[in-house]
XYZ file of C-alpha atoms in Angstrom:
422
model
C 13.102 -13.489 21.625
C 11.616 -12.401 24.921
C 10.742 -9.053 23.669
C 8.755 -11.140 20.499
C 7.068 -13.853 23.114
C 5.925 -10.716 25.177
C 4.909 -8.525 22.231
C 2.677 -11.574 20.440
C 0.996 -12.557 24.117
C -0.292 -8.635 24.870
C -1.889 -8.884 20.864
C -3.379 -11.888 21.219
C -4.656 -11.200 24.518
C -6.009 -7.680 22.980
C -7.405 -9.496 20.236
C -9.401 -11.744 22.248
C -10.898 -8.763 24.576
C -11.785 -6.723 21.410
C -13.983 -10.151 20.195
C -15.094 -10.202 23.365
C -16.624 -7.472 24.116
C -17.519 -5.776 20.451
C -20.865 -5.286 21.267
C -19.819 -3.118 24.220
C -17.708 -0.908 22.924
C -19.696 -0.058 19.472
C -22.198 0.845 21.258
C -20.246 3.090 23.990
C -18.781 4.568 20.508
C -22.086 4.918 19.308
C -23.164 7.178 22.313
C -19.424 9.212 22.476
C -19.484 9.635 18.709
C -23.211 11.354 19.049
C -22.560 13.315 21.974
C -19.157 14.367 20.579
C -20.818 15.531 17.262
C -24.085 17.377 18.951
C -21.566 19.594 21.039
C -19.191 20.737 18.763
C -17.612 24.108 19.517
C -16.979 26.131 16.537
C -14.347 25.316 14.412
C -13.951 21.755 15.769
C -14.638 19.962 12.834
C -12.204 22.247 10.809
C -9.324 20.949 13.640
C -9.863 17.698 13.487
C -9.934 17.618 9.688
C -6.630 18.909 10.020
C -5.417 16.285 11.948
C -6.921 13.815 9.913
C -5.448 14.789 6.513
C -1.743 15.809 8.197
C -0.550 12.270 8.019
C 0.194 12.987 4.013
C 3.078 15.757 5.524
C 5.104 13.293 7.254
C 5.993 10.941 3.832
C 6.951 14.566 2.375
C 9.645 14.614 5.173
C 11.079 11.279 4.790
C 11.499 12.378 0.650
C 13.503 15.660 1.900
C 15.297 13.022 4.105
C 15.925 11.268 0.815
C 16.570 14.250 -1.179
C 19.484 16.005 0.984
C 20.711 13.503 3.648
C 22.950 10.750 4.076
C 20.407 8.397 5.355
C 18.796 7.994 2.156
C 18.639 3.887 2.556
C 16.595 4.989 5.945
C 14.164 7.095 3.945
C 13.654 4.534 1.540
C 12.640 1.910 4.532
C 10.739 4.151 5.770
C 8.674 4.967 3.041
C 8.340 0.809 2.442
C 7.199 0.782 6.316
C 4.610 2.907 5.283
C 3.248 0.964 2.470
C 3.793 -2.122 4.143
C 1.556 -0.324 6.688
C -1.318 0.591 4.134
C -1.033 -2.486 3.108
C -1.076 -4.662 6.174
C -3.943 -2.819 7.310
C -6.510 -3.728 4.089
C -5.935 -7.065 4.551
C -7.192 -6.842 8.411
C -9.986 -4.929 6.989
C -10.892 -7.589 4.883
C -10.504 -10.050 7.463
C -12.999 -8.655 9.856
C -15.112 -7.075 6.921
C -16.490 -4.342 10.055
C -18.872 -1.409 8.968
C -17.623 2.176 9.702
C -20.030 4.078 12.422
C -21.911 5.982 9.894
C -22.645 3.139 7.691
C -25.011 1.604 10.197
C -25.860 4.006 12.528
C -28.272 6.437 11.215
C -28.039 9.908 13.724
C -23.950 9.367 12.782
C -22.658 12.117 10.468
C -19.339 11.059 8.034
C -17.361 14.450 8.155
C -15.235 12.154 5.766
C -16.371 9.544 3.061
C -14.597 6.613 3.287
C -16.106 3.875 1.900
C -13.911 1.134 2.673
C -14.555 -1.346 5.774
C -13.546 0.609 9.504
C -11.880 -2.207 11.148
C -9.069 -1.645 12.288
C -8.328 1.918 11.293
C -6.114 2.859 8.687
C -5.502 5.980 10.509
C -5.008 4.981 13.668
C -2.028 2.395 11.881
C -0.437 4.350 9.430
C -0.483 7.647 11.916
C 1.300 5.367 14.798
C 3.502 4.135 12.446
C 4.766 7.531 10.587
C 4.852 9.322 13.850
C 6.784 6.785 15.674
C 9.084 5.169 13.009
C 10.358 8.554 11.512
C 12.719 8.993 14.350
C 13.145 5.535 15.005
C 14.756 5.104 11.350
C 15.404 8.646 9.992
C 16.786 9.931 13.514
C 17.599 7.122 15.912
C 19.067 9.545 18.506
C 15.929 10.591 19.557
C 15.820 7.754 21.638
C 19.225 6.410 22.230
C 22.662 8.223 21.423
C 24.449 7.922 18.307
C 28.654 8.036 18.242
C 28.152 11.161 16.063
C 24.793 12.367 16.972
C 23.824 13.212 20.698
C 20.028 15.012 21.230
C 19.378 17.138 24.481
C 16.859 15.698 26.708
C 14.506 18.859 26.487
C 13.949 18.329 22.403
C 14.019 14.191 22.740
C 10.672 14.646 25.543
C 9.200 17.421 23.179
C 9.242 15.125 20.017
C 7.749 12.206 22.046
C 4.807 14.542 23.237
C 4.363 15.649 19.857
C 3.962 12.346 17.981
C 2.276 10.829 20.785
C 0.080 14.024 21.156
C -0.202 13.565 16.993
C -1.214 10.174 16.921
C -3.586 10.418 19.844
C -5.348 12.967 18.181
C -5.506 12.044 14.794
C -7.239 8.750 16.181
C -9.882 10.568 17.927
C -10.919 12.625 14.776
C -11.623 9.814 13.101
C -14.089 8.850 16.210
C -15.321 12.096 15.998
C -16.062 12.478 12.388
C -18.071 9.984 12.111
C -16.185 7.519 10.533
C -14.418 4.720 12.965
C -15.142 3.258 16.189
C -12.869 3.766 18.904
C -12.282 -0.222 19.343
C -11.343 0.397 15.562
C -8.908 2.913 16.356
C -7.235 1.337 19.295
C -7.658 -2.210 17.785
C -5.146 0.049 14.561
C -2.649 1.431 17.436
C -2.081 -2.310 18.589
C -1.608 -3.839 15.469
C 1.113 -1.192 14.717
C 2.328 -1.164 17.613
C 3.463 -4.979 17.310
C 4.506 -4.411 13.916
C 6.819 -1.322 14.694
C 8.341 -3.238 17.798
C 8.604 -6.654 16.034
C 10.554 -4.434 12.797
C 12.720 -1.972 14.912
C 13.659 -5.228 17.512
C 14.268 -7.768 14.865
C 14.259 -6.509 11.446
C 15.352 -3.023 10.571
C 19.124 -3.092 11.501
C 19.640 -6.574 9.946
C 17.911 -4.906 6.448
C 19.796 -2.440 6.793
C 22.926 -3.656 7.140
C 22.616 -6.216 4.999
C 21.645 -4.167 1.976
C 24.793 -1.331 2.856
C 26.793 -4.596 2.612
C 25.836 -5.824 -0.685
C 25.911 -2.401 -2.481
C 29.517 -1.861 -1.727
C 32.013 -1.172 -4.183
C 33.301 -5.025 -6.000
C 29.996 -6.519 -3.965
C 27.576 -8.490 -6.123
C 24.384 -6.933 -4.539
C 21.205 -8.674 -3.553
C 21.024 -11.877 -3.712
C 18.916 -13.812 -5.835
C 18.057 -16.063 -2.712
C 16.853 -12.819 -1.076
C 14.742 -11.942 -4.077
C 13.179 -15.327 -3.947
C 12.176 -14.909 -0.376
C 10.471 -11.863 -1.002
C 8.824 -12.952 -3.962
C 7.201 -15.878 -2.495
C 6.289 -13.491 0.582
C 4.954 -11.021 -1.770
C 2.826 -14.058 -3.554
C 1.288 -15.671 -0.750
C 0.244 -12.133 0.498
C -1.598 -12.196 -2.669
C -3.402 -15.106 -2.448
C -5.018 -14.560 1.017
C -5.553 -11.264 -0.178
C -7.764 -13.045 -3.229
C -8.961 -15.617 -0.574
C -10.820 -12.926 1.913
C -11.630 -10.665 -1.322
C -13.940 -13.720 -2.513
C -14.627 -15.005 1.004
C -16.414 -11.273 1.676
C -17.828 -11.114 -2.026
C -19.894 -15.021 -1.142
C -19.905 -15.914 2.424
C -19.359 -13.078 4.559
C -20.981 -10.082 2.952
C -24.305 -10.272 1.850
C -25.492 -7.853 -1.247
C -28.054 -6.466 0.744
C -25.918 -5.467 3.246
C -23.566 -4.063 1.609
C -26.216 -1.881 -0.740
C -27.572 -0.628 2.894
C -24.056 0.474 3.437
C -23.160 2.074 0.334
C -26.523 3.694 0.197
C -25.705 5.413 3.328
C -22.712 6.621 1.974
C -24.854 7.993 -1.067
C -27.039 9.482 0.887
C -24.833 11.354 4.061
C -21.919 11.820 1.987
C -21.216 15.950 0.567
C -21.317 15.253 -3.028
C -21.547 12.009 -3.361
C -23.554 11.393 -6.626
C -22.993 7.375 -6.981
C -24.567 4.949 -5.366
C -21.955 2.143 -5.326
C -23.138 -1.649 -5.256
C -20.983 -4.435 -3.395
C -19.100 -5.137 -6.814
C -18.309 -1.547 -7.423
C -14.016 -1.505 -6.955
C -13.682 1.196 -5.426
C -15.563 0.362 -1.696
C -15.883 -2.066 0.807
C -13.829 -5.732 -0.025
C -12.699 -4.730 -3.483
C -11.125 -1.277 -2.475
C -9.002 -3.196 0.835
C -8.020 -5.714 -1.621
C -6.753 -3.590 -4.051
C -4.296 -1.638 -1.923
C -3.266 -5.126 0.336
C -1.557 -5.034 -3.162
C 0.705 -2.275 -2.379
C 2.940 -5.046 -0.860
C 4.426 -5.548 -4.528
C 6.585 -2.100 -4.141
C 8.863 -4.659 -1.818
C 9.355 -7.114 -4.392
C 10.119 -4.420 -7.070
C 12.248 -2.472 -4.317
C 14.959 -4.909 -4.226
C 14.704 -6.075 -7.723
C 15.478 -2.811 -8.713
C 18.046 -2.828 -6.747
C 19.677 -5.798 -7.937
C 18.979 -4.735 -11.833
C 20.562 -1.094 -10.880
C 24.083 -2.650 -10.089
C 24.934 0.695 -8.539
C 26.626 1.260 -5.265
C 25.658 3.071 -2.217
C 27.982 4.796 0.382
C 26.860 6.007 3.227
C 27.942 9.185 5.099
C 29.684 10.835 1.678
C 26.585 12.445 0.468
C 25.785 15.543 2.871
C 29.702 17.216 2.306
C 29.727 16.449 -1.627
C 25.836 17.739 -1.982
C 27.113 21.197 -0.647
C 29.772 21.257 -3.474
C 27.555 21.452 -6.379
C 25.216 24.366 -7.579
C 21.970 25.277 -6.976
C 20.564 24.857 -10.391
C 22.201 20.966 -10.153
C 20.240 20.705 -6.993
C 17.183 21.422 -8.297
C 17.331 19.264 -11.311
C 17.757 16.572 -9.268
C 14.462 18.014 -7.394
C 12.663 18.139 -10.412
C 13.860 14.855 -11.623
C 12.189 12.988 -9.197
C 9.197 15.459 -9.064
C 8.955 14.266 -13.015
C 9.283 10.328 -11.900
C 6.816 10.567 -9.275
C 4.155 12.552 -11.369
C 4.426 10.014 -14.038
C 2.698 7.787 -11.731
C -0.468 9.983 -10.902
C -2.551 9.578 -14.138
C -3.296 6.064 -13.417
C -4.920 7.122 -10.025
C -7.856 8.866 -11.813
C -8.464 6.491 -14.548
C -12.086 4.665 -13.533
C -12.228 0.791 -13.734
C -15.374 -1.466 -13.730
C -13.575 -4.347 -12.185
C -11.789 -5.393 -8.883
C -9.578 -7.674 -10.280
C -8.877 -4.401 -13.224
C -7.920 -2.071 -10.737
C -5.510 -4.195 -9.054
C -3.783 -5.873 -11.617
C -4.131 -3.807 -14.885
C -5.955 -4.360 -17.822
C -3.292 -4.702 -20.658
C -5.921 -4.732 -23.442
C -7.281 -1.594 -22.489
C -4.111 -0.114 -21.557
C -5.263 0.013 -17.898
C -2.540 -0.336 -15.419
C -3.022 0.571 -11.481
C -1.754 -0.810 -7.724
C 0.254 -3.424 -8.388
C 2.048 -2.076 -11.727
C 2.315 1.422 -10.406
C 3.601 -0.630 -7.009
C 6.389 -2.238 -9.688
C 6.801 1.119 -11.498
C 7.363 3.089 -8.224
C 10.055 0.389 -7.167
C 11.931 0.826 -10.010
C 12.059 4.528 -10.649
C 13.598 4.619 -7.144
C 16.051 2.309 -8.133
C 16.757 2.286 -11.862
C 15.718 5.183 -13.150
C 16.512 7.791 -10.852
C 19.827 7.372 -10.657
C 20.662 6.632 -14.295
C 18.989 9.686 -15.420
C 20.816 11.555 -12.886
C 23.905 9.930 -14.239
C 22.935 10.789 -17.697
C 22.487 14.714 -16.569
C 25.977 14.074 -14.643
C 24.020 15.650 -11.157
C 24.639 12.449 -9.314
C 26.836 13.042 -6.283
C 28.676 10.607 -3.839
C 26.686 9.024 -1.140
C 23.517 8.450 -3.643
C 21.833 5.626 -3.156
C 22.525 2.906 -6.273
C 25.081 5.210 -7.055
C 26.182 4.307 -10.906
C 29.994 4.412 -11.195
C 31.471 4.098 -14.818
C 34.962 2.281 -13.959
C 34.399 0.179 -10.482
C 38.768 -0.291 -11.225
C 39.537 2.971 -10.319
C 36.753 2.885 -7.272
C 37.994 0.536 -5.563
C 37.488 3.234 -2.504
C 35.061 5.828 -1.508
C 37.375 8.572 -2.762
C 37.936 7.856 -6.033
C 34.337 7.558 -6.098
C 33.857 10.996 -4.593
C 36.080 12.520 -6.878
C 34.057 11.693 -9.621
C 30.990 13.102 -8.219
C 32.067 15.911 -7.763
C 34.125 16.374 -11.397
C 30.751 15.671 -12.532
């Protein structure tokens, strides 16, 4: 409790400064931002671009995580952290509704066209939180030794530099393309940095837990209380997601504003052949609301889990993966490949509404963000592993692990023998 009391004081007290002094610091950015872009060495933009689009390799590692370790619960929070991350963040956006640097400041060059609002960064909070919370939940020893697990101190300091280095520097590409403040980007690094304290501290080993608990062999799984919590969490998230969406579409955002902003976008953006209006979906209020939405994969997480009914033991999946063949190995690659890629299509269909793109528009067969939120949750959870069960590629130690007769189960080792039979 200390630790939380501590943790809320230092954000609050950062949240008043960055009110505070605003002004100040936009228009130190404003200066830094020009200066940084007017000397440019060669090749800098190229570098920073690479740091800006490297955050997508870290989720790949926490789905090889899921794919061919034991901790595949851990990957699975993880990945939810994430989200929960994206989606945190677009609600803050839409709660202090702040132009990006470029929008508003004319000599300011977007290397990148985002066209959401800049405040705080996305970046700067999803890049804190992959960099930090991958060995915080995928490989705990890192920072504090594990009975079975034991890091030397030489590789535990290099992986601190390097996602400390990595997050540092992905936050000052963003300054330096153009495209966020730096108040933005530290104002992201706080907010996660509370979040990823408050989790780890508080929440993470009690999820955890809990969930290894109820997917024991003979256990009922999650509770329907717990379901209920999470579904009125998941519901109130939606309505103050609604209530700043319209706030920022009436009160706070004027249209001629935000046609000034999007017509700078139309106009410094590389290829960038629409000019958006404040009621297009896909900028400003409407885009942040949509993906606040990506809060629904929790809900759908642990329903799936309850409507999967399958088991999950931890610790018997690494030595019972290395028993079966390669070619089993890669179906179970390709299955989820299959799963995930099902999902894609509805990311390029175009939609004329907000409210469309975030909900779905059954008569038009028009689904996005929160149905492919529920979809995702439940391919994880349901689908996966009975098609793997259906190809007979599952293997003991999966998560939701489907066992056919729980009576002979009543251990881990009748359940591993069937795994590997299969």
């Amino acid at each position: 409790m200390k630790l939380f009391i501590i943790a809320t004081l230092v954000l609050l007290i950062y949240i008043a400064l960055d009110i505070v002094f605003n002004s100040n610091m936009w228009e130190a950015n404003t200066t830094l931002t020009l200066y940084l872009q007017q000397h440019q060495f060669h090749g800098e933009k190229e570098m920073f671009l690479v740091f800006s689009y490297s955050l997508y390799v870290l989720p790949s590692i926490a789905g090889i995580a899921f794919l061919i370790l034991d901790n595949k619960l851990g990957a699975l929070l993880y990945g939810g952290m994430i989200l929960f991350s994206v989606a945190s963040n677009s609600l803050l956006k839409n709660i202090y509704h702040q132009a990006r640097p470029f929008f508003i400041v004319e000599e300011i060059e977007p290397y990148e066209c985002n066209k959401e609002f800049g405040k705080p960064s996305g970046h700067a909070m999803t890049s804190s939180a992959m960099c930090f919370l991958l060995p915080s939940i995928m490989f705990p020893a890192i920072w504090t030794d594990q009975p079975n697990c034991k890091y030397p101190l030489y590789l535990r300091l290099l992986v601190i530099f390097i996602i400390t280095f990595w997050t540092f520097m992905t936050g000052f590409a963003r300054v330096f393309m153009g495209v966020h403040s730096f108040a933005q980007i530290i104002l992201g690094w706080v907010y996660q940095g509370y979040v990823s304290i408050i989790y780890m501290q508080y929440l993470h080993d009690r999820i955890a837990n809990y969930l290894k608990e109820c997917l024991q062999v003979g256990q009922q799984g999650v509770s329907i209380k717990a379901i209920n919590v999470i579904g009125l969490i998941v519901f109130c998230w939606t309505c103050i997601s609604i209530l700043f969406l319209e706030l920022n579409n009436n009160i706070f955002i004027t249209t001629s504003e935000a046609n000034l902003w999007m017509k700078a976008v139309y106009e410094k953006c590389e290829n960038q052949s629409t000019l958006y209006s404040i009621n297009s979906p896909s900028v400003l209020q409407n885009i942040c609301f949509s993906m606040c939405l990506y809060i629904w994969f929790m809900l759908s997480f642990v329903f799936g889990i309850k409507l999967s009914k399958g088991i999950y033991l931890e610790n018997q999946f690494s030595q019972n993966f290395k028993l079966i063949s390669f070619w089993k190995k890669t179906q179970r690659i390709v299955v989820l490949i299959v799963l995930v890629a099902l999902l894609i299509p509805f990311y390029v269909i175009k939609f004329e509404t907000v409210y469309a793109q975030a909900f779905g528009q059954v008569s038009h067969s028009i689904i996005q963000v929160v149905p492919v939120s529920i979809l995702g949750g439940l391919f994880i959870t349901v689908v996966y592993q009975k098609l793997l069960n259906y190809l007979k590629i599952s293997v003991s130690g999966d998560f939701l692990q489907i066992i056919t007769n729980q009576s002979s189960a009543s251990d881990g080792q009748s359940v591993e023998m069937q795994a590997i039979k299969s």
